[in-house]
């Protein structure tokens, strides 16, 4: 994740030097907390799902560069409601970009692509578009209730089937925070 942000800022400096125009960079996020698993009303696992975006924009709101990452941390809960520290994730975590093929989505993906491949394709699609074009992306319901905002854009049909709603919100947040 640190490498991703460092590369984004290096690109910002390069773009600013080459373009002669004002470039703004912002960081955005979207965080969801929720129940991942429960049994008869008893919580078994909770999840924190945090999305991070670093993006650079020109004076017209056009995206010059964008980096998307996602971290998911699960906490297992004992029957008495206390945190199960033996089964919960402890220590440093890897983001989905860090995990690459080890995230394990490729086998269940209808297009045979891992999460990072889909996120990178989304970044490529966003680059060169204005924030309004990106956040106005046409979406549709995906394969299940967990995917209410899948791209409905022909350019992404074979490369992105992940839910993009929170990623679009995080890009908007990055734009709003850009300085």
PDB file of C-alpha atoms in Angstrom:
ATOM      1  CA  UNK A   1       0.000   0.000   0.000  1.00  0.00           C
ATOM      2  CA  UNK A   2       2.854   2.383   0.828  1.00  0.00           C
ATOM      3  CA  UNK A   3       4.465   1.647  -2.547  1.00  0.00           C
ATOM      4  CA  UNK A   4       1.172   2.383  -4.279  1.00  0.00           C
ATOM      5  CA  UNK A   5       0.845   5.789  -2.639  1.00  0.00           C
ATOM      6  CA  UNK A   6       4.516   6.635  -3.207  1.00  0.00           C
ATOM      7  CA  UNK A   7       4.204   5.814  -6.904  1.00  0.00           C
ATOM      8  CA  UNK A   8       1.062   7.919  -7.150  1.00  0.00           C
ATOM      9  CA  UNK A   9       2.786  10.930  -5.667  1.00  0.00           C
ATOM     10  CA  UNK A  10       5.864  10.436  -7.860  1.00  0.00           C
ATOM     11  CA  UNK A  11       3.588  10.421 -10.887  1.00  0.00           C
ATOM     12  CA  UNK A  12       1.946  13.598  -9.590  1.00  0.00           C
ATOM     13  CA  UNK A  13       5.268  15.418  -9.460  1.00  0.00           C
ATOM     14  CA  UNK A  14       6.166  14.222 -12.962  1.00  0.00           C
ATOM     15  CA  UNK A  15       2.801  15.270 -14.370  1.00  0.00           C
ATOM     16  CA  UNK A  16       2.971  18.673 -12.718  1.00  0.00           C
ATOM     17  CA  UNK A  17       6.430  19.289 -14.127  1.00  0.00           C
ATOM     18  CA  UNK A  18       5.442  18.205 -17.653  1.00  0.00           C
ATOM     19  CA  UNK A  19       2.009  19.778 -17.883  1.00  0.00           C
ATOM     20  CA  UNK A  20       2.824  23.222 -16.576  1.00  0.00           C
ATOM     21  CA  UNK A  21      -0.725  23.297 -15.184  1.00  0.00           C
ATOM     22  CA  UNK A  22      -2.071  22.907 -11.720  1.00  0.00           C
ATOM     23  CA  UNK A  23      -2.455  19.322 -10.610  1.00  0.00           C
ATOM     24  CA  UNK A  24      -4.386  18.420  -7.497  1.00  0.00           C
ATOM     25  CA  UNK A  25      -3.988  15.167  -5.625  1.00  0.00           C
ATOM     26  CA  UNK A  26      -6.354  13.719  -3.088  1.00  0.00           C
ATOM     27  CA  UNK A  27      -6.812  10.660  -0.950  1.00  0.00           C
ATOM     28  CA  UNK A  28     -10.237   9.122  -0.562  1.00  0.00           C
ATOM     29  CA  UNK A  29     -11.750   6.230   1.300  1.00  0.00           C
ATOM     30  CA  UNK A  30     -14.889   4.260   1.914  1.00  0.00           C
ATOM     31  CA  UNK A  31     -15.294   2.047   4.964  1.00  0.00           C
ATOM     32  CA  UNK A  32     -17.964  -0.518   5.729  1.00  0.00           C
ATOM     33  CA  UNK A  33     -18.366  -2.498   8.912  1.00  0.00           C
ATOM     34  CA  UNK A  34     -20.643  -5.464   8.888  1.00  0.00           C
ATOM     35  CA  UNK A  35     -21.565  -8.944   9.902  1.00  0.00           C
ATOM     36  CA  UNK A  36     -19.914 -11.495   7.691  1.00  0.00           C
ATOM     37  CA  UNK A  37     -21.354 -14.584   9.323  1.00  0.00           C
ATOM     38  CA  UNK A  38     -23.915 -15.290  12.003  1.00  0.00           C
ATOM     39  CA  UNK A  39     -25.747 -18.350  13.281  1.00  0.00           C
ATOM     40  CA  UNK A  40     -29.261 -18.020  14.726  1.00  0.00           C
ATOM     41  CA  UNK A  41     -28.654 -14.408  15.680  1.00  0.00           C
ATOM     42  CA  UNK A  42     -25.258 -15.115  17.260  1.00  0.00           C
ATOM     43  CA  UNK A  43     -22.416 -13.187  15.654  1.00  0.00           C
ATOM     44  CA  UNK A  44     -19.595 -15.435  14.447  1.00  0.00           C
ATOM     45  CA  UNK A  45     -17.520 -13.027  12.353  1.00  0.00           C
ATOM     46  CA  UNK A  46     -17.443  -9.292  11.711  1.00  0.00           C
ATOM     47  CA  UNK A  47     -15.633  -7.572   8.827  1.00  0.00           C
ATOM     48  CA  UNK A  48     -14.093  -4.179   8.279  1.00  0.00           C
ATOM     49  CA  UNK A  49     -13.867  -3.421   4.565  1.00  0.00           C
ATOM     50  CA  UNK A  50     -11.746  -0.337   3.818  1.00  0.00           C
ATOM     51  CA  UNK A  51     -11.225   1.087   0.339  1.00  0.00           C
ATOM     52  CA  UNK A  52      -8.428   3.557  -0.337  1.00  0.00           C
ATOM     53  CA  UNK A  53      -7.947   5.736  -3.415  1.00  0.00           C
ATOM     54  CA  UNK A  54      -5.125   8.099  -4.368  1.00  0.00           C
ATOM     55  CA  UNK A  55      -5.885  10.212  -7.424  1.00  0.00           C
ATOM     56  CA  UNK A  56      -4.531  13.222  -9.283  1.00  0.00           C
ATOM     57  CA  UNK A  57      -6.778  15.616 -11.202  1.00  0.00           C
ATOM     58  CA  UNK A  58      -6.264  18.514 -13.592  1.00  0.00           C
ATOM     59  CA  UNK A  59      -8.101  21.861 -13.342  1.00  0.00           C
ATOM     60  CA  UNK A  60     -11.109  20.438 -15.200  1.00  0.00           C
ATOM     61  CA  UNK A  61     -11.527  17.461 -12.875  1.00  0.00           C
ATOM     62  CA  UNK A  62      -9.970  15.044 -15.388  1.00  0.00           C
ATOM     63  CA  UNK A  63      -8.287  12.100 -13.706  1.00  0.00           C
ATOM     64  CA  UNK A  64      -4.572  12.032 -14.491  1.00  0.00           C
ATOM     65  CA  UNK A  65      -3.773   9.006 -12.359  1.00  0.00           C
ATOM     66  CA  UNK A  66      -5.666   6.847  -9.898  1.00  0.00           C
ATOM     67  CA  UNK A  67      -4.745   3.966  -7.591  1.00  0.00           C
ATOM     68  CA  UNK A  68      -7.365   1.800  -5.905  1.00  0.00           C
ATOM     69  CA  UNK A  69      -6.808  -0.670  -3.091  1.00  0.00           C
ATOM     70  CA  UNK A  70      -8.986  -2.557  -0.648  1.00  0.00           C
ATOM     71  CA  UNK A  71      -8.271  -4.084   2.755  1.00  0.00           C
ATOM     72  CA  UNK A  72     -10.572  -6.523   4.479  1.00  0.00           C
ATOM     73  CA  UNK A  73     -10.041  -7.535   8.076  1.00  0.00           C
ATOM     74  CA  UNK A  74     -12.163 -10.196   9.733  1.00  0.00           C
ATOM     75  CA  UNK A  75     -12.693 -10.617  13.462  1.00  0.00           C
ATOM     76  CA  UNK A  76     -14.044 -13.917  14.732  1.00  0.00           C
ATOM     77  CA  UNK A  77     -16.333 -13.782  17.730  1.00  0.00           C
ATOM     78  CA  UNK A  78     -16.812 -16.423  20.437  1.00  0.00           C
ATOM     79  CA  UNK A  79     -20.262 -17.594  21.524  1.00  0.00           C
ATOM     80  CA  UNK A  80     -20.064 -15.328  24.577  1.00  0.00           C
ATOM     81  CA  UNK A  81     -19.616 -12.313  22.285  1.00  0.00           C
ATOM     82  CA  UNK A  82     -15.923 -11.717  22.999  1.00  0.00           C
ATOM     83  CA  UNK A  83     -13.256 -11.501  20.320  1.00  0.00           C
ATOM     84  CA  UNK A  84     -11.629 -14.834  19.509  1.00  0.00           C
ATOM     85  CA  UNK A  85      -8.004 -13.694  19.430  1.00  0.00           C
ATOM     86  CA  UNK A  86      -6.757 -17.157  18.470  1.00  0.00           C
ATOM     87  CA  UNK A  87      -8.856 -17.298  15.290  1.00  0.00           C
ATOM     88  CA  UNK A  88      -8.981 -13.600  14.392  1.00  0.00           C
ATOM     89  CA  UNK A  89      -6.428 -12.049  12.110  1.00  0.00           C
ATOM     90  CA  UNK A  90      -3.601 -10.416  14.040  1.00  0.00           C
ATOM     91  CA  UNK A  91      -0.577  -8.442  12.964  1.00  0.00           C
ATOM     92  CA  UNK A  92       0.107  -6.729   9.641  1.00  0.00           C
ATOM     93  CA  UNK A  93      -2.452  -7.313   6.910  1.00  0.00           C
ATOM     94  CA  UNK A  94      -2.102  -7.427   3.162  1.00  0.00           C
ATOM     95  CA  UNK A  95      -4.416  -5.461   0.910  1.00  0.00           C
ATOM     96  CA  UNK A  96      -6.039  -7.032  -2.129  1.00  0.00           C
ATOM     97  CA  UNK A  97      -3.431  -5.357  -4.364  1.00  0.00           C
ATOM     98  CA  UNK A  98      -0.692  -6.860  -2.157  1.00  0.00           C
ATOM     99  CA  UNK A  99      -2.246 -10.327  -2.278  1.00  0.00           C
ATOM    100  CA  UNK A 100      -2.475 -10.387  -6.100  1.00  0.00           C
ATOM    101  CA  UNK A 101      -3.390 -13.962  -7.166  1.00  0.00           C
ATOM    102  CA  UNK A 102      -3.407 -15.140  -3.537  1.00  0.00           C
ATOM    103  CA  UNK A 103      -6.667 -13.267  -2.940  1.00  0.00           C
ATOM    104  CA  UNK A 104      -8.340 -16.202  -4.663  1.00  0.00           C
ATOM    105  CA  UNK A 105     -11.172 -14.599  -6.628  1.00  0.00           C
ATOM    106  CA  UNK A 106     -10.147 -15.771 -10.111  1.00  0.00           C
ATOM    107  CA  UNK A 107     -11.834 -19.174  -9.805  1.00  0.00           C
ATOM    108  CA  UNK A 108     -15.207 -17.689  -8.889  1.00  0.00           C
ATOM    109  CA  UNK A 109     -14.958 -14.779 -11.323  1.00  0.00           C
ATOM    110  CA  UNK A 110     -17.208 -15.092 -14.348  1.00  0.00           C
ATOM    111  CA  UNK A 111     -14.468 -13.489 -16.457  1.00  0.00           C
ATOM    112  CA  UNK A 112     -11.536 -15.404 -14.924  1.00  0.00           C
ATOM    113  CA  UNK A 113      -9.867 -12.307 -13.499  1.00  0.00           C
ATOM    114  CA  UNK A 114      -8.464 -11.739 -10.033  1.00  0.00           C
ATOM    115  CA  UNK A 115      -9.525  -8.707  -7.956  1.00  0.00           C
ATOM    116  CA  UNK A 116      -6.337  -6.710  -8.638  1.00  0.00           C
ATOM    117  CA  UNK A 117      -6.698  -7.267 -12.392  1.00  0.00           C
ATOM    118  CA  UNK A 118     -10.243  -5.918 -12.288  1.00  0.00           C
ATOM    119  CA  UNK A 119      -9.277  -2.948 -10.089  1.00  0.00           C
ATOM    120  CA  UNK A 120      -6.378  -2.132 -12.425  1.00  0.00           C
ATOM    121  CA  UNK A 121      -8.717  -2.272 -15.439  1.00  0.00           C
ATOM    122  CA  UNK A 122     -11.095   0.081 -13.613  1.00  0.00           C
ATOM    123  CA  UNK A 123      -8.199   2.479 -12.926  1.00  0.00           C
ATOM    124  CA  UNK A 124      -7.230   2.403 -16.603  1.00  0.00           C
ATOM    125  CA  UNK A 125     -10.835   3.138 -17.607  1.00  0.00           C
ATOM    126  CA  UNK A 126     -11.045   6.073 -15.169  1.00  0.00           C
ATOM    127  CA  UNK A 127      -7.796   7.687 -16.305  1.00  0.00           C
ATOM    128  CA  UNK A 128      -8.463  10.506 -18.770  1.00  0.00           C
ATOM    129  CA  UNK A 129     -12.119  10.862 -17.768  1.00  0.00           C
ATOM    130  CA  UNK A 130     -13.560  13.637 -15.637  1.00  0.00           C
ATOM    131  CA  UNK A 131     -14.763  12.968 -12.126  1.00  0.00           C
ATOM    132  CA  UNK A 132     -18.323  13.532 -13.388  1.00  0.00           C
ATOM    133  CA  UNK A 133     -17.918  10.922 -16.121  1.00  0.00           C
ATOM    134  CA  UNK A 134     -16.486   8.419 -13.661  1.00  0.00           C
ATOM    135  CA  UNK A 135     -19.013   8.901 -10.865  1.00  0.00           C
ATOM    136  CA  UNK A 136     -21.809   8.934 -13.454  1.00  0.00           C
ATOM    137  CA  UNK A 137     -20.818   5.480 -14.688  1.00  0.00           C
ATOM    138  CA  UNK A 138     -23.843   3.416 -15.630  1.00  0.00           C
ATOM    139  CA  UNK A 139     -24.121   0.363 -13.368  1.00  0.00           C
ATOM    140  CA  UNK A 140     -26.404  -2.633 -12.999  1.00  0.00           C
ATOM    141  CA  UNK A 141     -27.130  -5.283 -10.409  1.00  0.00           C
ATOM    142  CA  UNK A 142     -24.576  -8.073 -10.414  1.00  0.00           C
ATOM    143  CA  UNK A 143     -24.861 -11.785  -9.773  1.00  0.00           C
ATOM    144  CA  UNK A 144     -25.958 -11.413  -6.145  1.00  0.00           C
ATOM    145  CA  UNK A 145     -27.095  -8.900  -3.518  1.00  0.00           C
ATOM    146  CA  UNK A 146     -23.466  -8.165  -2.631  1.00  0.00           C
ATOM    147  CA  UNK A 147     -22.909  -6.704  -6.097  1.00  0.00           C
ATOM    148  CA  UNK A 148     -25.548  -3.973  -6.591  1.00  0.00           C
ATOM    149  CA  UNK A 149     -23.312  -1.687  -8.713  1.00  0.00           C
ATOM    150  CA  UNK A 150     -21.447  -3.620 -11.395  1.00  0.00           C
ATOM    151  CA  UNK A 151     -20.296  -1.554 -14.393  1.00  0.00           C
ATOM    152  CA  UNK A 152     -22.780  -1.476 -17.255  1.00  0.00           C
ATOM    153  CA  UNK A 153     -20.242  -0.014 -19.661  1.00  0.00           C
ATOM    154  CA  UNK A 154     -19.197  -1.879 -22.807  1.00  0.00           C
ATOM    155  CA  UNK A 155     -15.520  -0.929 -22.305  1.00  0.00           C
ATOM    156  CA  UNK A 156     -15.516  -2.827 -18.985  1.00  0.00           C
ATOM    157  CA  UNK A 157     -17.750  -5.819 -19.795  1.00  0.00           C
ATOM    158  CA  UNK A 158     -14.868  -8.281 -20.110  1.00  0.00           C
ATOM    159  CA  UNK A 159     -12.578  -6.779 -17.481  1.00  0.00           C
ATOM    160  CA  UNK A 160     -14.618  -5.639 -14.438  1.00  0.00           C
ATOM    161  CA  UNK A 161     -17.410  -7.558 -12.700  1.00  0.00           C
ATOM    162  CA  UNK A 162     -16.662  -6.453  -9.135  1.00  0.00           C
ATOM    163  CA  UNK A 163     -19.067  -4.092  -7.399  1.00  0.00           C
ATOM    164  CA  UNK A 164     -17.749  -0.555  -8.012  1.00  0.00           C
ATOM    165  CA  UNK A 165     -20.146   1.557  -5.921  1.00  0.00           C
ATOM    166  CA  UNK A 166     -17.744   2.096  -3.022  1.00  0.00           C
ATOM    167  CA  UNK A 167     -14.787   2.628  -5.381  1.00  0.00           C
ATOM    168  CA  UNK A 168     -16.669   5.398  -7.184  1.00  0.00           C
ATOM    169  CA  UNK A 169     -17.523   6.978  -3.820  1.00  0.00           C
ATOM    170  CA  UNK A 170     -13.853   6.801  -2.761  1.00  0.00           C
ATOM    171  CA  UNK A 171     -12.718   8.439  -6.024  1.00  0.00           C
ATOM    172  CA  UNK A 172     -15.254  11.223  -5.429  1.00  0.00           C
ATOM    173  CA  UNK A 173     -13.886  11.551  -1.878  1.00  0.00           C
ATOM    174  CA  UNK A 174     -10.343  11.813  -3.280  1.00  0.00           C
ATOM    175  CA  UNK A 175     -11.515  14.557  -5.661  1.00  0.00           C
ATOM    176  CA  UNK A 176     -13.242  16.409  -2.814  1.00  0.00           C
ATOM    177  CA  UNK A 177     -10.018  16.210  -0.773  1.00  0.00           C
ATOM    178  CA  UNK A 178      -7.673  17.130  -3.642  1.00  0.00           C
ATOM    179  CA  UNK A 179      -5.335  20.053  -3.056  1.00  0.00           C
TER     180      UNK A 179
END
